Coordinates of C-alpha atoms in Angstrom, one line a residue:
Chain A
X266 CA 5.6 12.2 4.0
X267 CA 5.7 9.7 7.1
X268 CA 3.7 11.4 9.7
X269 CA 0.1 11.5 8.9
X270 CA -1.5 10.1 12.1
X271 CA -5.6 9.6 10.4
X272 CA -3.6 6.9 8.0
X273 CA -5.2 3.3 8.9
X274 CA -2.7 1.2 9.5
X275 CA -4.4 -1.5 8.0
X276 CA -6.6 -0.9 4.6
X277 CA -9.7 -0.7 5.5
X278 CA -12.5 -2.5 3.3
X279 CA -15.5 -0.9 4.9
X280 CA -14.1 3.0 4.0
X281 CA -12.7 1.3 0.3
X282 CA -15.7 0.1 -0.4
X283 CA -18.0 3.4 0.3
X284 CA -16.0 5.5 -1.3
X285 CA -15.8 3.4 -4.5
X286 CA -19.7 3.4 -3.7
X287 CA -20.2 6.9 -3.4
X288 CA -17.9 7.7 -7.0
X289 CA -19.9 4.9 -8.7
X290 CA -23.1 6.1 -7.3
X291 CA -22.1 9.4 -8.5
X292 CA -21.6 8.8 -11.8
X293 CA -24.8 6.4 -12.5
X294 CA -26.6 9.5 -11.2
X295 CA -24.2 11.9 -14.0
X296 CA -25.7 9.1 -16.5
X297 CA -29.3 9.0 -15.4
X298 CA -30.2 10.2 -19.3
X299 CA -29.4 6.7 -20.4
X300 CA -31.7 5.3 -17.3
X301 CA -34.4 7.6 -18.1
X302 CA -33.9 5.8 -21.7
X303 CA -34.3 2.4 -20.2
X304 CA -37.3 3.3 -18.8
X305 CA -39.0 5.1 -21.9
X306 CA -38.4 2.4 -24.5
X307 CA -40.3 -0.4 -21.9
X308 CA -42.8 2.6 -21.1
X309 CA -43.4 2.7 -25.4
X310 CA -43.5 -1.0 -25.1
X311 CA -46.4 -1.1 -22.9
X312 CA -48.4 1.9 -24.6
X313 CA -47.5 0.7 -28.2
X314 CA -49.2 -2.7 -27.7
X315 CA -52.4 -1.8 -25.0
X316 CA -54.6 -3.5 -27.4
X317 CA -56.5 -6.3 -27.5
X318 CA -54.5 -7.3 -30.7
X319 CA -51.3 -6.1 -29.8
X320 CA -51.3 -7.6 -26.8
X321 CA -52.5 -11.1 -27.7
X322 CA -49.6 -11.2 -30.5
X323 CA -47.3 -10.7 -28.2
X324 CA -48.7 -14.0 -25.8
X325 CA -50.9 -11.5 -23.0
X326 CA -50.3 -8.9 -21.4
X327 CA -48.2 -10.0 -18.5
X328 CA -45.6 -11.5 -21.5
X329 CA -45.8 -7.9 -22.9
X330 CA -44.6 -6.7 -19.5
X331 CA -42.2 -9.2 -18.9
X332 CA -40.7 -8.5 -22.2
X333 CA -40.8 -4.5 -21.4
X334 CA -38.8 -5.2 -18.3
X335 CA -36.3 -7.5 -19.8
X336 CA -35.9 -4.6 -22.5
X337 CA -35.1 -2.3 -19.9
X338 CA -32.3 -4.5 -17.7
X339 CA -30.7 -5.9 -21.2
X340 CA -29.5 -2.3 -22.3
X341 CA -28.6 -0.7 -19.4
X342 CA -26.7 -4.1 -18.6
X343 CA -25.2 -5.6 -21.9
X344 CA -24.6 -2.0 -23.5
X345 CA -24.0 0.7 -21.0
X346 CA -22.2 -1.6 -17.9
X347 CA -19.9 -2.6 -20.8
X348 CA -19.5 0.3 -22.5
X349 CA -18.8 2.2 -19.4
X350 CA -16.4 -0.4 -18.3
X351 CA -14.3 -0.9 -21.5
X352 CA -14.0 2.8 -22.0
X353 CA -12.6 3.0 -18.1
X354 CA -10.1 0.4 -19.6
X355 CA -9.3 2.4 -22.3
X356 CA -8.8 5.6 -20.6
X357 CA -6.6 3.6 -18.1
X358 CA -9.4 4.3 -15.3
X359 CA -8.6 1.0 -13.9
X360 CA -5.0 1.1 -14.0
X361 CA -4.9 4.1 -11.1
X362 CA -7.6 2.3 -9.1
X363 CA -5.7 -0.8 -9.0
X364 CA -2.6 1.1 -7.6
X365 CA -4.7 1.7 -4.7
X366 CA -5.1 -0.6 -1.2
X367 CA -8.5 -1.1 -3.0
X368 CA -8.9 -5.1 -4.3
X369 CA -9.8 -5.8 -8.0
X370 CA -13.4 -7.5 -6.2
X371 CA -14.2 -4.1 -4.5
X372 CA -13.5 -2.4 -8.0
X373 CA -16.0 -4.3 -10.1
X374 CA -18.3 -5.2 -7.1
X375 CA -19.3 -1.4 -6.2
X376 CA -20.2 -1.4 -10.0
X377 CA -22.1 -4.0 -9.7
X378 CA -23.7 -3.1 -7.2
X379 CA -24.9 0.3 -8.9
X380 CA -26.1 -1.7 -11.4
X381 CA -28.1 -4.3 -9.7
X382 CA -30.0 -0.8 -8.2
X383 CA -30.5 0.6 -11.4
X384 CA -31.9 -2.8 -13.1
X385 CA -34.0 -2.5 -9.8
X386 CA -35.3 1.1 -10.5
X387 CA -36.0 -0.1 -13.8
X388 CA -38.3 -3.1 -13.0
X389 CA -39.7 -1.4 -10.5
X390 CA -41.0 1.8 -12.9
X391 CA -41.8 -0.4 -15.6
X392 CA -44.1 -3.0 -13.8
X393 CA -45.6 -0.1 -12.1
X394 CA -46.4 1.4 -15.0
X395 CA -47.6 -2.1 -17.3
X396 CA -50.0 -2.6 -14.3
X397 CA -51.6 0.6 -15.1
X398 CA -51.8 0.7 -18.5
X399 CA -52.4 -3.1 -18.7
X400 CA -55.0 -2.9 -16.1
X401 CA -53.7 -5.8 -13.9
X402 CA -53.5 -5.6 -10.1
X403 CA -50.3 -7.0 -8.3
X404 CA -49.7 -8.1 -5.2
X405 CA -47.2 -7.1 -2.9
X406 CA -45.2 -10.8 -3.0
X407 CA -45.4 -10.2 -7.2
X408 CA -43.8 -7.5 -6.7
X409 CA -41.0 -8.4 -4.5
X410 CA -40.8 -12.1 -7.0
X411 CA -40.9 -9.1 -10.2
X412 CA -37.6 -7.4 -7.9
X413 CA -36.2 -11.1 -7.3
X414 CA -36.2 -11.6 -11.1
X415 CA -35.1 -8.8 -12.1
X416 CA -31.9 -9.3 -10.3
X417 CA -31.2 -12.6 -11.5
X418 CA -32.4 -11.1 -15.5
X419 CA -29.8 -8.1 -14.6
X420 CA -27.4 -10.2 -13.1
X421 CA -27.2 -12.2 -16.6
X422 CA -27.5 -9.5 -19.0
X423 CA -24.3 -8.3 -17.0
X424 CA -22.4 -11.4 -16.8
X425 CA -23.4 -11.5 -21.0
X426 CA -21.8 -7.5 -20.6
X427 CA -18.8 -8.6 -18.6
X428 CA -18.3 -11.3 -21.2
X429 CA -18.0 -8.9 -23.8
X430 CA -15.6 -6.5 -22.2
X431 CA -13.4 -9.8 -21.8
X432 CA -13.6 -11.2 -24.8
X433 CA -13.2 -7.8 -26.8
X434 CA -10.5 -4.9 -26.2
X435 CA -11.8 -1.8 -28.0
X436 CA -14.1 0.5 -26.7
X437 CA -15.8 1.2 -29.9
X438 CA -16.0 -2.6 -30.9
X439 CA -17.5 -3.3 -27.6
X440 CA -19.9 -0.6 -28.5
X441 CA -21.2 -1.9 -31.4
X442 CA -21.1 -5.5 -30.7
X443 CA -23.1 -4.9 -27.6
X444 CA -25.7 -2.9 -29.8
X445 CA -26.2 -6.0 -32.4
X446 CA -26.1 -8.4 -29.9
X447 CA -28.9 -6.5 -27.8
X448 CA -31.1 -6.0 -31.1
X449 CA -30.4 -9.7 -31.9
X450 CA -31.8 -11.1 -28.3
X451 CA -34.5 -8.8 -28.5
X452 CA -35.4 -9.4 -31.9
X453 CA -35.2 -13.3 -31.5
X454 CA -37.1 -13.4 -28.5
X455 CA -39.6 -11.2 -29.8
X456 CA -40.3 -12.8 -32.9
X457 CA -39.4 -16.4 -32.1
X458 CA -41.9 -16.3 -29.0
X459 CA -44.4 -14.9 -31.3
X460 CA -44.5 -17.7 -33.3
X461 CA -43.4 -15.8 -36.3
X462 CA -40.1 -17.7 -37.0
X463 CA -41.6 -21.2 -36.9
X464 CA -41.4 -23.8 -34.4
X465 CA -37.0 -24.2 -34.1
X466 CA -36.4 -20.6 -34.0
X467 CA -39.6 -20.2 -31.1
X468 CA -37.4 -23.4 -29.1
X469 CA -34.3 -21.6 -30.1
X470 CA -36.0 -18.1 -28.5
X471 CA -37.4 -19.9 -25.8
X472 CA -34.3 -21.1 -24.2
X473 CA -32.3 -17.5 -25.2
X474 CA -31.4 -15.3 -22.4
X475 CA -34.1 -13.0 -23.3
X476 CA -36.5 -15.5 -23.8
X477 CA -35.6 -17.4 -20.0
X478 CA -36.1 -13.6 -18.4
X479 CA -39.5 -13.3 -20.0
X480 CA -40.8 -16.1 -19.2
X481 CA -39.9 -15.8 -15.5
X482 CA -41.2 -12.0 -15.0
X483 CA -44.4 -13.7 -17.1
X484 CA -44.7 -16.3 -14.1
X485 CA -44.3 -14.5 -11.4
X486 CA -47.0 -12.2 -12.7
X487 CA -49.0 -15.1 -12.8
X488 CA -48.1 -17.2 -9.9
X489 CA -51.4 -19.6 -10.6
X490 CA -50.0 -20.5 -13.8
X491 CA -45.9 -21.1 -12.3
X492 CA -45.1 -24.9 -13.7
X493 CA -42.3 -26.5 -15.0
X494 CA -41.6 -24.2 -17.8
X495 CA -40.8 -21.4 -15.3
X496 CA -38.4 -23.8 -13.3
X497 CA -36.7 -24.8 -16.5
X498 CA -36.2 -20.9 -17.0
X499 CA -35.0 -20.1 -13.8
X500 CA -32.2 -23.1 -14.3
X501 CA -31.4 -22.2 -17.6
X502 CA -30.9 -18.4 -16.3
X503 CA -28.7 -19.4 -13.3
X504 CA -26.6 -21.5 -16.1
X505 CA -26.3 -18.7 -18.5
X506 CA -25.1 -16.6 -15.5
X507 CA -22.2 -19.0 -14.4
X508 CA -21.2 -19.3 -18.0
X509 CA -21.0 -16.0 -18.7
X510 CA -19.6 -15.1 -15.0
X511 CA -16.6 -18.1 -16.0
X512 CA -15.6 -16.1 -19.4
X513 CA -16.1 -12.7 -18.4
X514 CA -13.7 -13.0 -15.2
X515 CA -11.5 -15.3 -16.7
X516 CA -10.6 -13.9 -19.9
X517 CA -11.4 -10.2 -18.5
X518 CA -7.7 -7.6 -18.6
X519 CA -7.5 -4.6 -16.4
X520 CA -6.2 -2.7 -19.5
X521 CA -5.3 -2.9 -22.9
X522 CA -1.9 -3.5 -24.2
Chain B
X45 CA 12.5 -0.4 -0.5
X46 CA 14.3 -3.5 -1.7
X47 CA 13.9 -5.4 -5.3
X48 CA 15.8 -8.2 -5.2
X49 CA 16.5 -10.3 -8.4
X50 CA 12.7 -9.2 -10.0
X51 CA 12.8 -11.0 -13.5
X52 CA 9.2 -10.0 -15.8
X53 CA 8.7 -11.7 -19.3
X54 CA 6.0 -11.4 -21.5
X55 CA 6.2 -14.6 -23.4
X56 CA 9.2 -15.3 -24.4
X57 CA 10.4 -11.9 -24.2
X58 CA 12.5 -11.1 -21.2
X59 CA 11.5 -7.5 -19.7
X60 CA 13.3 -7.4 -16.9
X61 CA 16.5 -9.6 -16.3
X62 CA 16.9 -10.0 -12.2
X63 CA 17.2 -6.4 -11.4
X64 CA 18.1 -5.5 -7.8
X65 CA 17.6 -2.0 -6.6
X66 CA 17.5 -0.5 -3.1
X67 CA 16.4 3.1 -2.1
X68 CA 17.4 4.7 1.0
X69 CA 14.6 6.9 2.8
X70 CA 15.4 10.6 1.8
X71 CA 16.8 9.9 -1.3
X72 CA 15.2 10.5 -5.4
X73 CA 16.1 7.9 -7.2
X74 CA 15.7 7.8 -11.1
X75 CA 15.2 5.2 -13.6
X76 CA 16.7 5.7 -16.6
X77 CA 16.7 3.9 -19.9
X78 CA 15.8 3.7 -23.7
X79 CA 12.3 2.8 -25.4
X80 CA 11.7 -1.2 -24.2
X81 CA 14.5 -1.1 -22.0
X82 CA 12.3 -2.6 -19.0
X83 CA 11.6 0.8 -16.4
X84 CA 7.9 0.8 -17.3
X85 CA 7.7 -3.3 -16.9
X86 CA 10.1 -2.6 -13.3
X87 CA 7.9 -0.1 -12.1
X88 CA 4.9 -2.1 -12.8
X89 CA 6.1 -5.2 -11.0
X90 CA 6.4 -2.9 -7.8
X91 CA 3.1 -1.5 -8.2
X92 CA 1.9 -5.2 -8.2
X93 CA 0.3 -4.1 -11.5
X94 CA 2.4 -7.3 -13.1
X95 CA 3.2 -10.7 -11.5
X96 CA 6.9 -11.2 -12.0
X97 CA 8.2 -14.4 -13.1
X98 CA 10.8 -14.1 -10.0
X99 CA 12.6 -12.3 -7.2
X100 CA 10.8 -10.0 -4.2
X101 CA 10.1 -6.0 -4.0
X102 CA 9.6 -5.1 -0.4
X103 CA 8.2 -1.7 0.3
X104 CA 9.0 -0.6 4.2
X105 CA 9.3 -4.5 4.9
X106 CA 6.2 -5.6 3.0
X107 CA 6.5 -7.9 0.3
X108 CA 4.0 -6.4 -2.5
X109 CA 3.2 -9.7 -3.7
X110 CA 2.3 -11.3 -0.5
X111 CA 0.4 -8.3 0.7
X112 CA -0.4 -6.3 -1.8
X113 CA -3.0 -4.2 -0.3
X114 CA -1.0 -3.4 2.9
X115 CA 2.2 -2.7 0.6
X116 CA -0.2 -0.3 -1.9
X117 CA -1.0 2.3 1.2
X118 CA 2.7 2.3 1.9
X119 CA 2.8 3.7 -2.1
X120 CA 2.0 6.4 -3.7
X121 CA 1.8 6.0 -7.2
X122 CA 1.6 8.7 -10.7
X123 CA 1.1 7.0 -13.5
X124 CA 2.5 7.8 -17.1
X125 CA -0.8 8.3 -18.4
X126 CA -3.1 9.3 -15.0
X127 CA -7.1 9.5 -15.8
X128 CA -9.9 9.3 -13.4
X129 CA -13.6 8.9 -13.9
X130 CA -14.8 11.2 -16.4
X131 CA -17.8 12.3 -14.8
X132 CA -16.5 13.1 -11.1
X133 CA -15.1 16.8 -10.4
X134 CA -12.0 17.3 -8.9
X135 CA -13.2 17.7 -5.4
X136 CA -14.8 13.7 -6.1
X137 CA -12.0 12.8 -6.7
X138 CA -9.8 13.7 -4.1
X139 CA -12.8 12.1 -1.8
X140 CA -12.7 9.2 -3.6
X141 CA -8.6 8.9 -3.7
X142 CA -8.4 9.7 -0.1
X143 CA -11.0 7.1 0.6
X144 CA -9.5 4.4 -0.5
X145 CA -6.2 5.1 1.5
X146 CA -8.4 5.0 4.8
X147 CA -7.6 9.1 4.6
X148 CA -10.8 11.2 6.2
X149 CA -10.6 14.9 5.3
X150 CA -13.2 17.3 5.9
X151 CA -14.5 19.8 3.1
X152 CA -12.2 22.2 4.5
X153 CA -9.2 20.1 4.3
X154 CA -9.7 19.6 0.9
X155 CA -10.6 22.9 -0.2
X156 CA -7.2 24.0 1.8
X157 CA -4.9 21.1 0.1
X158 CA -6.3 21.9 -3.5
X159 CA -5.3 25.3 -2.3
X160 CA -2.1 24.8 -1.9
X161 CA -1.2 23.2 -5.2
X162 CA -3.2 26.1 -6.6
X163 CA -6.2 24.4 -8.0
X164 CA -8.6 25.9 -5.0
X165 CA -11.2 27.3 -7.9
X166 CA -11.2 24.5 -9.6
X167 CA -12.9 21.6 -7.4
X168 CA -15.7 21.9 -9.4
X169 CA -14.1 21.1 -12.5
X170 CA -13.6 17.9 -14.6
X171 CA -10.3 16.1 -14.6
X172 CA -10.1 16.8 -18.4
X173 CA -10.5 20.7 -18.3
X174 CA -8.0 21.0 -16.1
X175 CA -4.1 22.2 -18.2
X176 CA -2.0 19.3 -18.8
X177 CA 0.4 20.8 -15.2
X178 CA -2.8 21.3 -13.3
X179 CA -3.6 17.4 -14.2
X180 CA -0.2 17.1 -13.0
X181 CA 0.0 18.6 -9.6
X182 CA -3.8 17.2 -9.1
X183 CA -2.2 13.7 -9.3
X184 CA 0.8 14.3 -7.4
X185 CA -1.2 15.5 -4.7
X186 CA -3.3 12.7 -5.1
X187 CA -0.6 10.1 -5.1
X188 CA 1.0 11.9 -1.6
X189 CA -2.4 12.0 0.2
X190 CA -1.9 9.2 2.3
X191 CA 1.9 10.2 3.4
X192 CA 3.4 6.9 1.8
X193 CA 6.7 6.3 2.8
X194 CA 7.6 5.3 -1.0
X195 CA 6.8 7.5 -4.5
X196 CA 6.7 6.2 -7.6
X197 CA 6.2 8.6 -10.6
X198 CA 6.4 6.9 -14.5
X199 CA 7.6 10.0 -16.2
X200 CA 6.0 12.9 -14.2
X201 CA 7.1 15.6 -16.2
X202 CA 7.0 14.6 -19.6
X203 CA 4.5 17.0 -22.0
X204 CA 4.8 19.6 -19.3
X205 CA 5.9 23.1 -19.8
X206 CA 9.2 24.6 -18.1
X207 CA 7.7 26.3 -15.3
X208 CA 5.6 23.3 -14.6
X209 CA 8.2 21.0 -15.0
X210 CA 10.4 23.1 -11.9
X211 CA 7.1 23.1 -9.9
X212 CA 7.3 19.9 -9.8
X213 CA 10.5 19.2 -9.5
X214 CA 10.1 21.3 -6.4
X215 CA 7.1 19.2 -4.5
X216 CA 9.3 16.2 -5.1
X217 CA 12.0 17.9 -3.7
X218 CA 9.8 18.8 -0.7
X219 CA 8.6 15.4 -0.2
X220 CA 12.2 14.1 -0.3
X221 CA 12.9 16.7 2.4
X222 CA 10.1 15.0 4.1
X223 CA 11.9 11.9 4.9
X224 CA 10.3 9.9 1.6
X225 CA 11.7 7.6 -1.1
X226 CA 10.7 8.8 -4.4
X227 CA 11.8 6.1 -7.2
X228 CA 10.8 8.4 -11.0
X229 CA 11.4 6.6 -14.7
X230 CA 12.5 9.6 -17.1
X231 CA 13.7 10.0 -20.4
X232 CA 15.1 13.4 -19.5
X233 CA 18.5 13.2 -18.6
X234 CA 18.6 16.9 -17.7
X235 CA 15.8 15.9 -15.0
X236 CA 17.7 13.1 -13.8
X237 CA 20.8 15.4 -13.0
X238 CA 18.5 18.1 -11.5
X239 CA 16.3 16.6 -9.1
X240 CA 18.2 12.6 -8.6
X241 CA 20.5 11.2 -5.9
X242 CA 20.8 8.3 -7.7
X243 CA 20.4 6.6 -10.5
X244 CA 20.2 3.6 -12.7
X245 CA 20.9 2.9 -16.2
X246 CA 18.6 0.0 -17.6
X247 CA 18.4 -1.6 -20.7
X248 CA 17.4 -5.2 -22.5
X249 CA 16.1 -5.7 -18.8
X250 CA 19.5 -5.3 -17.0
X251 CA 20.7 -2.7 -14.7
X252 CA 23.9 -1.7 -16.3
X253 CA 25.2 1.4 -13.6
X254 CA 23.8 2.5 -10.7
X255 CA 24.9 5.8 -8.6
X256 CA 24.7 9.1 -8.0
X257 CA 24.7 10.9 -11.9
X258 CA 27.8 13.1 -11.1
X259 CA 29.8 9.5 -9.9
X260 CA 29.1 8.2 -13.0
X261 CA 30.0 10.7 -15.3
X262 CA 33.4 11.1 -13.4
X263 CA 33.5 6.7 -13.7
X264 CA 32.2 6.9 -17.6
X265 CA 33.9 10.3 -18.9
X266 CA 36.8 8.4 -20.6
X267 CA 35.1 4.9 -22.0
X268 CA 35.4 5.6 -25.5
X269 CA 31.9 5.1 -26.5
X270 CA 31.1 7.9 -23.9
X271 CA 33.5 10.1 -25.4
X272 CA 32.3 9.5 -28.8
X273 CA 28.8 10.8 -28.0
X274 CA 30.1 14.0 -25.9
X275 CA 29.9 17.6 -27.6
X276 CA 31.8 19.3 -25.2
X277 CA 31.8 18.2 -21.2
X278 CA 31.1 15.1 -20.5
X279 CA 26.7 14.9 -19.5
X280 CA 24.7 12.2 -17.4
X281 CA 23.1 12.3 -21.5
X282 CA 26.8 10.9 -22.8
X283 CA 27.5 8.1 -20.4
X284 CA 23.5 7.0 -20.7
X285 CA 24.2 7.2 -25.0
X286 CA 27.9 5.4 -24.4
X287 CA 26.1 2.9 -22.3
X288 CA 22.9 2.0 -24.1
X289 CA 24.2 3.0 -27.7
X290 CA 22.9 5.1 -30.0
X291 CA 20.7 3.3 -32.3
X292 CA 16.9 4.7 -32.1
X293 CA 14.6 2.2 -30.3
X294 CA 10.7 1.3 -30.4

């Protein structure tokens, strides 16, 4: 038990971290069904309202992608990154990871990490696809500013996640929580933006975290157009992410007692 | 390894009450003590799974609190209750496991250690359909990959079968062999006599006997609480029931 000589001596962060990688990577590709489901809901999205109607109810067509998108990131972020973590919790996942050389960062980053790629594949597929059916023609740079916000939408929608799992215990109540709070975004965005709710619920969905990411992916789509609503977005974003990043590390428990 | 004086509370509760324990290389060393005596909430402080109010646990002369990444590939470590990713097969793993102890082994060397602790046909497997002493050996053989020079198992053998139960007590017997410290929590006194050098008694916190479990029966076979308990020849089970009483516990 005291003679293995291909033991580093010192832990070693670059082998920690790519093996945490490679299991994480692993099982997002095990889990790909509920990707493929991120991808199809945005995808009926973007068919459902290719209309002139539709898509004029719904403030254009670049709003309609925007909000496609933001569908996407929000439940594979605030319902299966928390669901995936507080189950992990639960099963005491965590607990044997953490008797390891391997740090608690390296252990949430490489998930992270996983999920920033997967918000990625998501924005990617679904602006792909709302330029075709939409008929709109994107530039390279829109692209790369539609990837640039996608990470900062994903990278709230999973501090919102995180959050949860710190702020609730169970597995089961995460689940559900994280279900009626992704219906409730959605749903206030949708019809608050739309004008349907009046003018303080349309403020109130305006300034949501759904609302902040579809305006963003709606100004970068239309760069001409970028003013100081879009800059008011993209701070109120960057708060909602250090807000959320504050309560989900600071009130977040490796396991449940 | 050296605890010195480790204290743990939770609250105002007082787990652990300045327990000192030292464990020689070579030697199985068990942890014995009621429900909510305060092994779990030892073993956890030495793990640096808890941050103790007080006192120091030094693994081969690093202090787990100060270092605790250098001190965790010193440790091997089998949880009470082990699990692993759901969706990685066994082979995973292993990579994974032996990853993060800076261990590189080949396909082959895998394939040959799973071999040896008999689970060779099942690398493709999931964690959960493996038997409850597969799971077993699988995380003892996880918890030794890296050679640490200090094992800690939380009740290795408890839900386990008979023959499991003596194939295990056989690898930690091997590893003992080996030159390693192995420190084990049971509640199975007939374990404890089997497979320890030493032992402790704990409860409310507080070691209350520490040595070898035939030295203590011979220094607790004529306390009259110990005596009260025996049927028969005095047992390690006797002087732990004379010791810690005999009132069930939480």
């Amino acid at each position: 038990m005291t003679s293995a000589p291909s033991v580093a001596a010192k832990p070693n962060t670059r082998l920690i971290f790519t093996a945490l990688l490679r299991a994480d990577f692993i099982v997002f590709l095990k889990n790909r069904r509920s990707l493929l489901l991120s991808i199809l809901l945005p995808y009926f999205i973007l068919v459902s309202t290719n209309s002139k109607k539709g898509t004029a109810g719904l403030g254009g067509s670049l709003f309609v992608i925007g909000l496609s998108i933001t569908y996407g990131i929000a439940s594979t972020s605030i319902m299966g990154y928390s669901l995936a973590v507080a189950r992990d919790r639960e099963r005491g996942v965590f607990q044997r990871l953490r008797v390891t050389p391997a740090s608690t960062w390296a252990i949430m980053g490489s998930r992270l990490i996983v999920q920033v790629v997967a918000n990625l594949i998501i924005a990617l597929v679904v602006v792909i696809l709302g330029g075709r059916v939409h008929h709109l023609s994107l530039s390279a740079g829109q692209y790369g500013l539609v990837l640039l916000v996608s990470i900062l939408g994903g990278a709230m929608f999973l501090c919102i996640g995180q959050a949860l799992v710190a702020l609730i215990k169970s597995s089961e109540t995460v689940n559900s929580t994280a279900r009626l709070l992704y219906i409730g975004l959605i749903l206030l965005a949708l019809l608050g933006q739309g004008g349907s709710l009046g003018d303080t619920w349309g403020t109130v969905a305006r300034w949501s975290p759904v609302g902040t990411v579809m305006t963003l992916f709606a100004g970068v789509l239309n760069l001409s157009a970028w003013n100081g609503r879009e800059v008011e977005s993209l701070l109120a974003a960057v708060g909602y992410v250090v807000v959320f990043a504050v309560v989900g590390i600071r009130w977040f428990q490796w396991e449940v007692r | 390894m050296d605890v010195r004086d480790l204290s743990v509370s939770y609250g105002t509760t007082k787990a652990v009450d300045k327990v000192s324990l030292h464990i020689n290389s070579g030697e199985i060393f068990g942890l014995l003590g009621p429900n909510g005596a305060g092994k779990t909430s030892t073993l956890s402080a030495i793990e640096g799974l808890l941050k103790p109010d007080s006192g120091t646990v030094l693994v081969d002369g690093v202090d787990v609190q100060r270092h605790p990444a250098q001190a965790m590939s010193k440790m091997g470590v089998q949880l009470q209750a082990t699990s692993f990713q759901a969706q990685l097969r066994i082979k995973q793993i292993v990579q994974l496991y032996a990853g993060l102890y800076g261990v590189q082994l080949s396909d082959r060397q895998i394939t040959e250690g799973l071999n040896a602790i008999g689970l060779g046909h099942e690398t493709l497997k999931l964690f959960k359909q493996l038997s409850g002493g597969q799971q077993q050996r699988l995380s003892l053989f996880i918890a030794v990959i890296h050679d640490p020079v200090l094992l800690l198992l939380d009740e290795p053998t408890s839900g386990l079968d008979p023959q499991s139960r003596r194939q295990l007590w056989s690898g930690i017997e091997h590893l003992r062999d080996q030159g390693g410290s192995i420190l084990l929590t049971t509640h199975s006194m007939e374990e404890a006599q089997a497979v320890c050098d030493r032992v402790a008694i704990i409860d409310h916190g507080k070691v209350l006997a520490t040595d070898a479990p035939d030295k203590l029966i011979e220094q607790h076979k004529d306390d009259p609480l110990v005596r009260q308990a025996a049927r028969g020849a005095v047992t390690l089970e006797d002087v732990f029931i004379g010791l810690t009483g005999s009132e069930i516990r939480d």
